[in-house]
Coordinates of C-alpha atoms and ligand atoms in Angstrom, one line a residue:
M1 CA -36.7 -18.5 -60.3
A2 CA -35.4 -18.1 -56.7
E3 CA -38.1 -17.9 -54.1
N4 CA -37.1 -14.5 -52.9
Q5 CA -37.2 -13.1 -56.5
R6 CA -40.7 -14.5 -56.8
A7 CA -41.6 -12.8 -53.5
E8 CA -40.1 -9.5 -54.8
Q9 CA -42.1 -9.8 -58.0
S10 CA -45.4 -10.5 -56.3
A11 CA -44.8 -7.8 -53.8
G12 CA -43.9 -5.5 -56.6
T13 CA -47.3 -5.6 -58.4
A14 CA -48.9 -2.8 -56.2
A15 CA -50.1 0.2 -58.3
G16 CA -47.2 2.4 -59.2
A17 CA -44.6 0.0 -57.7
V18 CA -41.0 0.3 -58.5
D19 CA -40.5 0.0 -62.3
Q20 CA -37.5 -0.7 -64.5
Q21 CA -36.7 3.1 -64.8
A22 CA -36.5 3.3 -61.0
L23 CA -34.2 0.2 -60.9
D24 CA -32.0 1.8 -63.6
E25 CA -32.0 5.2 -61.9
V26 CA -30.9 3.9 -58.5
V27 CA -27.8 2.4 -60.1
R28 CA -27.0 5.4 -62.3
F29 CA -27.6 7.9 -59.4
T30 CA -25.3 6.0 -57.1
S31 CA -22.6 5.9 -59.7
D32 CA -23.0 9.5 -60.7
L33 CA -22.9 10.7 -57.0
I34 CA -19.8 8.7 -56.4
R35 CA -18.1 10.5 -59.3
I36 CA -18.8 13.8 -57.6
D37 CA -15.9 13.8 -55.1
T38 CA -17.3 15.1 -51.8
S39 CA -14.5 13.8 -49.5
N40 CA -14.7 15.4 -46.1
A41 CA -11.5 15.4 -44.2
G42 CA -12.9 17.6 -41.5
D43 CA -10.7 20.5 -42.6
G44 CA -13.5 22.6 -44.1
A45 CA -12.3 22.0 -47.7
C46 CA -15.2 19.7 -48.7
R47 CA -17.6 21.1 -51.2
E48 CA -20.9 19.2 -51.3
R49 CA -22.5 21.8 -53.6
P50 CA -22.1 19.9 -57.0
A51 CA -23.7 16.8 -55.4
A52 CA -26.5 18.9 -53.8
E53 CA -27.2 20.5 -57.2
Y54 CA -27.3 17.0 -58.8
V55 CA -29.9 15.9 -56.3
A56 CA -31.9 19.2 -56.5
E57 CA -32.1 18.9 -60.3
R58 CA -33.5 15.4 -60.1
L59 CA -36.1 16.4 -57.5
A60 CA -37.2 19.5 -59.5
D61 CA -37.4 17.4 -62.6
A62 CA -40.0 15.3 -60.8
G63 CA -42.0 18.3 -59.7
I64 CA -40.6 18.3 -56.2
E65 CA -39.4 21.7 -55.0
P66 CA -36.0 21.5 -53.3
V67 CA -34.6 24.2 -51.0
L68 CA -30.8 24.6 -51.0
L69 CA -29.3 25.8 -47.7
E70 CA -25.7 26.7 -46.8
R71 CA -24.1 27.9 -43.6
S72 CA -20.6 28.0 -45.3
K73 CA -20.0 28.6 -49.0
G74 CA -20.2 25.3 -51.0
R75 CA -21.4 23.2 -48.0
T76 CA -24.8 22.7 -49.4
N77 CA -27.8 20.9 -47.9
V78 CA -31.0 20.1 -49.8
V79 CA -34.4 19.8 -48.2
A80 CA -37.8 19.0 -49.9
R81 CA -41.2 18.0 -48.7
I82 CA -43.7 15.6 -50.3
E83 CA -47.2 16.1 -49.1
G84 CA -49.0 13.0 -47.9
T85 CA -52.6 12.0 -48.3
E86 CA -53.3 12.4 -44.5
P87 CA -52.3 15.9 -43.6
S88 CA -53.0 15.3 -39.9
A89 CA -50.5 12.4 -39.7
D90 CA -47.0 13.0 -38.3
A91 CA -44.4 13.7 -41.0
L92 CA -41.5 11.3 -41.6
L93 CA -37.9 12.6 -42.2
V94 CA -35.8 10.6 -44.6
H95 CA -32.2 11.9 -44.5
G96 CA -28.9 11.0 -46.2
H97 CA -25.5 12.7 -46.1
L98 CA -23.8 13.8 -49.3
D99 CA -20.2 13.8 -48.1
V100 CA -17.9 10.8 -47.8
V101 CA -14.8 10.0 -45.9
P102 CA -11.5 10.4 -48.0
A103 CA -10.0 7.6 -50.0
V104 CA -6.5 7.0 -51.2
P105 CA -6.7 5.9 -54.8
G106 CA -3.5 3.9 -54.7
D107 CA -5.0 1.5 -52.1
W108 CA -8.0 0.6 -54.3
R109 CA -8.6 -2.0 -57.0
V110 CA -10.9 0.4 -58.8
H111 CA -10.5 4.2 -58.6
P112 CA -12.6 5.3 -55.5
F113 CA -14.3 8.2 -57.5
S114 CA -14.9 6.3 -60.7
G115 CA -18.4 5.1 -59.9
E116 CA -17.5 2.2 -62.2
V117 CA -20.2 -0.4 -62.7
R118 CA -18.5 -3.7 -63.4
D119 CA -19.9 -7.2 -63.2
G120 CA -23.1 -6.1 -61.5
V121 CA -21.2 -4.1 -58.8
V122 CA -21.0 -0.3 -58.4
W123 CA -17.5 0.7 -57.1
G124 CA -16.4 3.7 -55.2
R125 CA -16.4 5.8 -52.0
G126 CA -20.0 6.2 -50.8
A127 CA -21.3 3.0 -52.4
V128 CA -22.6 2.0 -49.0
D129 CA -22.0 5.1 -46.9
M130 CA -24.2 6.6 -48.2
K131 CA -24.7 7.7 -51.7
N132 CA -26.6 4.4 -52.3
M133 CA -29.4 5.7 -49.9
D134 CA -29.3 9.1 -51.5
A135 CA -29.9 7.4 -54.9
M136 CA -32.6 5.2 -53.5
M137 CA -34.5 8.2 -52.0
L138 CA -34.3 10.0 -55.4
A139 CA -35.3 6.9 -57.4
A140 CA -38.3 6.1 -55.2
V141 CA -39.8 9.6 -55.1
R142 CA -39.3 10.1 -58.8
R143 CA -41.2 6.8 -59.4
W144 CA -44.0 8.2 -57.3
A145 CA -44.1 11.4 -59.4
R146 CA -44.4 9.3 -62.6
G147 CA -47.1 7.1 -61.2
G148 CA -49.1 9.7 -59.3
V149 CA -48.4 8.0 -56.0
R150 CA -48.6 9.9 -52.8
P151 CA -47.4 8.6 -49.5
R152 CA -49.7 8.5 -46.4
R153 CA -47.6 10.8 -44.3
D154 CA -45.7 13.9 -45.3
I155 CA -42.2 12.9 -46.3
V156 CA -39.4 15.4 -45.7
L157 CA -36.3 14.6 -47.6
A158 CA -33.0 16.0 -46.4
F159 CA -29.6 15.5 -48.2
T160 CA -27.0 16.8 -45.8
A161 CA -23.5 18.2 -45.8
D162 CA -20.7 17.5 -43.2
E163 CA -22.0 14.3 -41.6
E164 CA -18.5 12.8 -41.7
A165 CA -17.1 15.6 -39.6
S166 CA -18.9 17.8 -37.1
A167 CA -22.3 18.2 -38.9
E168 CA -22.0 22.0 -38.1
D169 CA -22.5 22.8 -41.8
G170 CA -25.0 20.0 -42.2
A171 CA -27.7 18.5 -40.0
G172 CA -26.6 20.6 -37.0
F173 CA -27.1 23.8 -39.0
L174 CA -30.5 22.6 -40.4
A175 CA -31.7 21.6 -36.9
D176 CA -30.6 24.9 -35.3
H177 CA -31.6 27.4 -38.0
H178 CA -34.2 25.8 -40.3
A179 CA -36.5 23.9 -37.9
D180 CA -39.5 25.1 -39.8
L181 CA -38.6 22.8 -42.7
F182 CA -39.1 19.8 -40.4
E183 CA -42.4 20.9 -38.9
G184 CA -44.5 17.9 -37.9
C185 CA -41.6 15.4 -38.2
T186 CA -41.7 13.0 -35.3
E187 CA -39.6 10.2 -36.7
G188 CA -36.7 9.9 -39.1
I189 CA -34.8 7.2 -41.0
S190 CA -31.3 7.1 -42.4
E191 CA -28.1 5.1 -42.6
S192 CA -26.8 2.0 -40.9
G193 CA -29.7 -0.4 -40.8
A194 CA -31.7 -3.0 -42.8
F195 CA -28.6 -4.3 -44.6
T196 CA -28.0 -8.1 -44.9
F197 CA -26.0 -9.5 -42.0
H198 CA -24.9 -13.1 -42.7
A199 CA -25.2 -14.8 -39.3
G200 CA -23.8 -18.3 -40.3
G201 CA -25.7 -21.4 -41.4
G202 CA -27.4 -19.5 -44.1
M203 CA -29.2 -17.2 -41.7
R204 CA -29.8 -13.7 -43.1
L205 CA -30.4 -11.0 -40.6
Y206 CA -31.5 -7.4 -41.2
P207 CA -30.5 -5.3 -38.2
I208 CA -32.5 -2.1 -37.9
A209 CA -31.0 0.6 -35.7
A210 CA -33.2 1.9 -32.8
G211 CA -30.6 3.8 -30.8
E212 CA -27.1 5.1 -30.9
R213 CA -24.4 5.3 -28.2
G214 CA -23.4 8.8 -27.3
T215 CA -20.0 10.3 -28.1
A216 CA -17.7 11.4 -25.2
W217 CA -14.3 12.5 -26.6
L218 CA -12.3 13.6 -23.6
K219 CA -9.3 15.7 -23.0
L220 CA -7.3 14.7 -19.9
T221 CA -4.8 17.0 -18.4
A222 CA -2.3 15.9 -15.7
H223 CA -0.7 18.6 -13.6
G224 CA 2.6 18.3 -11.7
R225 CA 5.8 20.1 -10.8
A226 CA 8.2 20.9 -13.6
G227 CA 11.8 20.3 -13.0
H228 CA 15.1 18.6 -13.8
G229 CA 15.0 15.0 -15.0
S230 CA 17.8 14.0 -12.6
K231 CA 16.0 15.1 -9.4
I232 CA 13.4 13.2 -7.3
N233 CA 9.9 14.3 -8.3
H234 CA 6.8 12.8 -6.8
A235 CA 4.6 15.2 -8.7
N236 CA 5.6 14.1 -12.2
A237 CA 2.8 15.0 -14.7
V238 CA 3.8 12.3 -17.2
S239 CA 3.7 9.5 -14.6
R240 CA 0.3 10.8 -13.3
L241 CA -1.1 10.9 -16.8
A242 CA 0.2 7.4 -17.6
S243 CA -1.3 6.0 -14.4
A244 CA -4.7 7.5 -15.3
V245 CA -4.6 6.3 -18.9
S246 CA -3.7 2.8 -17.9
R247 CA -6.5 2.7 -15.4
I248 CA -8.9 3.8 -18.0
G249 CA -7.6 1.3 -20.6
A250 CA -7.9 -1.6 -18.1
H251 CA -11.3 -0.7 -16.7
E252 CA -14.0 -3.3 -17.2
W253 CA -17.3 -1.5 -17.7
P254 CA -20.4 -3.2 -16.3
V255 CA -23.2 -4.4 -18.5
R256 CA -26.0 -1.9 -18.9
L257 CA -28.8 -3.1 -21.1
T258 CA -31.0 -0.5 -22.8
P259 CA -34.4 -1.5 -24.1
T260 CA -33.2 -1.8 -27.7
V261 CA -30.2 -4.0 -26.8
R262 CA -32.3 -6.1 -24.5
A263 CA -34.8 -6.7 -27.4
A264 CA -31.9 -7.5 -29.7
L265 CA -30.5 -10.1 -27.3
R266 CA -33.9 -11.6 -26.8
E267 CA -34.5 -12.0 -30.5
L268 CA -31.0 -13.2 -31.4
A269 CA -31.1 -15.7 -28.6
A270 CA -34.4 -17.1 -30.0
L271 CA -33.0 -17.2 -33.6
H272 CA -29.9 -19.0 -32.4
A273 CA -32.0 -21.3 -30.2
V274 CA -30.2 -20.2 -27.0
D275 CA -32.4 -20.8 -24.0
V276 CA -31.9 -17.8 -21.8
D277 CA -34.0 -15.3 -19.9
V278 CA -32.6 -11.9 -21.0
E279 CA -35.0 -10.2 -18.5
S280 CA -33.5 -11.9 -15.5
P281 CA -30.9 -10.0 -13.5
E282 CA -29.0 -13.2 -13.3
C283 CA -28.5 -13.3 -17.1
D284 CA -24.8 -13.6 -18.0
V285 CA -24.7 -11.3 -21.1
D286 CA -21.1 -12.1 -22.0
A287 CA -21.8 -15.8 -21.8
L288 CA -24.9 -15.3 -24.0
L289 CA -22.8 -13.3 -26.6
S290 CA -20.3 -16.2 -26.8
K291 CA -23.1 -18.4 -28.0
L292 CA -24.4 -16.1 -30.8
G293 CA -21.7 -16.7 -33.3
P294 CA -21.2 -13.8 -35.8
S295 CA -24.4 -12.1 -34.5
A296 CA -22.6 -11.2 -31.3
Q297 CA -20.9 -8.4 -33.3
L298 CA -24.2 -6.6 -33.6
V299 CA -24.7 -6.3 -29.9
A300 CA -21.3 -6.6 -28.2
P301 CA -20.2 -3.0 -28.6
T302 CA -23.4 -1.6 -27.1
V303 CA -24.0 -3.7 -23.9
R304 CA -21.8 -1.3 -21.9
N305 CA -20.0 2.1 -22.0
S306 CA -16.5 2.2 -23.3
A307 CA -13.4 4.4 -23.1
N308 CA -10.3 4.0 -25.2
P309 CA -7.2 6.2 -24.7
T310 CA -6.2 7.3 -28.2
M311 CA -3.7 10.2 -28.0
L312 CA -0.8 11.3 -25.7
T313 CA 1.3 14.5 -25.6
A314 CA 3.8 15.6 -23.1
G315 CA 7.3 17.0 -22.7
Y316 CA 9.9 18.5 -25.1
K317 CA 13.3 17.2 -23.9
V318 CA 14.4 14.0 -22.2
N319 CA 16.0 15.7 -19.2
V320 CA 13.1 18.1 -18.5
I321 CA 10.0 17.0 -16.5
P322 CA 7.1 18.9 -17.9
G323 CA 4.5 20.7 -15.7
S324 CA 1.6 19.1 -17.5
A325 CA 0.7 16.2 -19.8
V326 CA -2.3 15.7 -22.0
A327 CA -4.2 12.6 -23.3
Y328 CA -7.3 12.1 -25.3
V329 CA -9.9 9.3 -24.8
D330 CA -12.6 8.1 -27.1
G331 CA -15.6 7.4 -24.8
R332 CA -18.9 6.0 -26.0
V333 CA -21.9 6.0 -23.7
V334 CA -25.0 3.8 -23.8
P335 CA -28.4 5.7 -23.7
G336 CA -29.0 6.4 -20.0
G337 CA -25.4 5.7 -19.0
E338 CA -24.1 9.3 -18.9
A339 CA -24.1 9.9 -15.1
E340 CA -22.3 6.6 -14.5
F341 CA -19.8 7.5 -17.2
R342 CA -18.9 10.8 -15.5
T343 CA -18.5 9.4 -12.0
T344 CA -16.4 6.5 -13.4
M345 CA -14.1 8.9 -15.2
D346 CA -13.7 11.0 -12.1
A347 CA -12.7 7.9 -10.1
L348 CA -10.3 6.6 -12.8
T349 CA -8.6 9.9 -13.5
G350 CA -8.0 10.5 -9.8
P351 CA -7.1 13.7 -8.0
D352 CA -4.1 14.8 -10.1
V353 CA -5.7 14.6 -13.5
T354 CA -8.6 16.7 -14.7
W355 CA -10.8 15.8 -17.6
D356 CA -13.3 17.6 -19.8
Y357 CA -15.4 17.0 -22.9
H358 CA -13.4 17.7 -26.0
H359 CA -16.5 16.8 -28.1
G360 CA -19.8 15.3 -26.9
E361 CA -22.9 14.0 -28.6
V362 CA -26.0 12.6 -27.1
A363 CA -27.0 9.0 -27.0
L364 CA -30.3 8.0 -28.6
Q365 CA -32.9 5.5 -27.9
A366 CA -35.9 4.7 -30.2
P367 CA -38.8 2.4 -29.4
V368 CA -38.7 -1.1 -31.0
D369 CA -42.5 -1.6 -30.4
S370 CA -43.6 1.3 -32.5
P371 CA -45.8 1.0 -35.6
T372 CA -43.0 2.5 -37.6
F373 CA -40.6 -0.2 -36.5
A374 CA -43.2 -2.9 -37.3
A375 CA -43.7 -1.3 -40.8
M376 CA -39.9 -1.4 -41.5
R377 CA -39.8 -5.0 -40.4
A378 CA -42.7 -5.9 -42.6
S379 CA -41.3 -4.2 -45.7
V380 CA -37.9 -6.0 -45.3
E381 CA -39.4 -9.4 -44.7
R382 CA -41.9 -8.9 -47.6
F383 CA -39.0 -8.7 -50.0
D384 CA -36.8 -11.3 -48.3
P385 CA -39.2 -13.7 -46.7
Q386 CA -36.3 -15.9 -45.3
G387 CA -34.6 -12.8 -43.8
R388 CA -35.2 -11.8 -40.2
V389 CA -35.2 -8.3 -38.9
V390 CA -33.6 -7.7 -35.5
P391 CA -33.3 -4.4 -33.6
Y392 CA -29.9 -3.1 -32.7
C393 CA -28.1 -0.1 -31.2
M394 CA -25.4 1.6 -33.2
S395 CA -22.0 1.8 -31.5
G396 CA -21.3 5.2 -33.1
G397 CA -23.4 8.1 -34.3
T398 CA -25.1 9.7 -37.3
D399 CA -27.0 12.8 -38.2
A400 CA -29.9 11.5 -36.2
K401 CA -28.2 13.0 -33.2
Q402 CA -28.6 16.5 -34.7
F403 CA -32.2 15.9 -35.7
S404 CA -33.1 14.6 -32.2
R405 CA -32.9 18.2 -31.1
L406 CA -36.1 18.7 -33.0
G407 CA -37.8 15.9 -31.2
I408 CA -37.3 13.5 -34.1
V409 CA -36.8 9.9 -33.1
G410 CA -34.2 8.3 -35.4
Y411 CA -34.0 4.8 -36.9
G412 CA -31.2 3.3 -39.0
F413 CA -33.0 2.1 -42.1
S414 CA -31.2 2.1 -45.4
P415 CA -32.3 -1.2 -46.9
L416 CA -29.7 -3.2 -48.8
K417 CA -29.4 -6.8 -49.8
L418 CA -25.9 -8.1 -49.8
P419 CA -24.7 -11.6 -50.8
E420 CA -22.4 -13.6 -48.6
G421 CA -18.9 -12.2 -48.7
F422 CA -20.0 -8.6 -48.7
D423 CA -19.2 -7.5 -45.2
Y424 CA -21.2 -4.3 -44.8
Q425 CA -19.4 -3.2 -41.7
A426 CA -16.0 -3.7 -43.3
L427 CA -17.0 -1.7 -46.5
F428 CA -18.0 1.3 -44.3
H429 CA -15.1 3.7 -44.6
G430 CA -13.1 0.8 -46.0
V431 CA -10.9 0.2 -49.1
D432 CA -12.7 -1.1 -52.2
E433 CA -16.2 0.1 -51.0
C434 CA -18.7 -1.2 -53.4
V435 CA -22.3 -2.3 -53.7
P436 CA -24.1 -4.9 -55.9
T437 CA -26.7 -3.5 -58.3
E438 CA -29.1 -6.2 -57.1
G439 CA -28.7 -4.9 -53.6
L440 CA -29.6 -1.4 -54.7
H441 CA -32.7 -2.8 -56.5
F442 CA -33.8 -4.6 -53.3
G443 CA -33.1 -1.4 -51.4
V444 CA -35.3 0.9 -53.5
R445 CA -38.1 -1.7 -53.5
V446 CA -38.1 -2.0 -49.7
L447 CA -37.7 1.8 -49.2
D448 CA -40.6 2.5 -51.6
D449 CA -42.8 -0.1 -50.0
F450 CA -42.1 1.2 -46.5
L451 CA -42.3 5.0 -47.3
R452 CA -45.6 4.9 -49.1
G453 CA -47.4 3.2 -46.3
A454 CA -45.4 4.3 -43.2
Ligands
LIG1 ZN1 -22.6 7.6 -43.2

């Protein structure tokens, strides 16, 4: 028996711990949820309702009362509360989205909505993002119902619509119109954390997210003088826009370390035996990243702001100079970096180009020295004693941004053990998304262990 299997078994002997039924259910629920096509192309056509009903039935079946909520017809969210043994303790939100990004079946080896279980692997869209976590949440709380287990804190479960687009029909709607359902919640956990990251040389890391960069999608408009393409024109909107876009693309953003990223660098440097003082203002962060091997990927996108030009539109005929030209830029902002982002964009766009937020979302920062972070770390390392938890900051965003409006501090914690060769980040929104059943078993064990004591 492998050492970590032994650890799993000894850790799994607590009263009411995960049983065979929970292990079977987590696989079946993942597969069933994948078969319910909840593709969200952002055009309003997605219907999460069948998946929401599937979830609600399994909660009700375990004596947990679900509430179904919709802002738009068919865009269904499910919320339920499980009372803890310490009513005075702060409640914990556990949320997973029910929608998925679209998939083109012809590109896949296995049909993306088959939910097929083959050779110990569950295939399909949502296998890691994030019907796996939805299934783990269900399997864990149903196990508690069978065993008479109650967690310490109140646990609020939320299964949301519309995370893959604007969240307006999902977490945004819940936060703005149903805040009462989340009363007492101070912290939340959800996707994008506690998955196995193979760092080379057999090192297994489990990055737990304690922060997210903000979203700053910008619309740039260049103004100029319209006219004939054969005439001299020093107020050409296309040239002005092109200059601004090329300045933005070439800009080197300075390093701005947030508390989470600083902690991540400190822990990764120690694990990779790199002797460096991350606290020192002299610390060369890019040089440090170059010594961290694959682990650098966990940190590199979040040590600074970024802005990538992504779309351009101007003109309608080759011999006509248009009066204006438009570009879009995908900006991402580290927590605390908003003011610098704005002044930098003002400088880079210059006097002839105006810019505005086409879509903006806040950056998040969660403490890595909290009891909750310590409890997540302990649960992961209990079930994989050779694995090492590290904090990290997400480069993109999740529903945690919406729930932050309720004062809920969000962590990315959706535990999953993956063998070498399963690149979690590549599976996210990728072709042939899949998850090993063993990984789901590990996930439900860790989630159960953490949630009951959190
Ligand atoms: Zn997701």
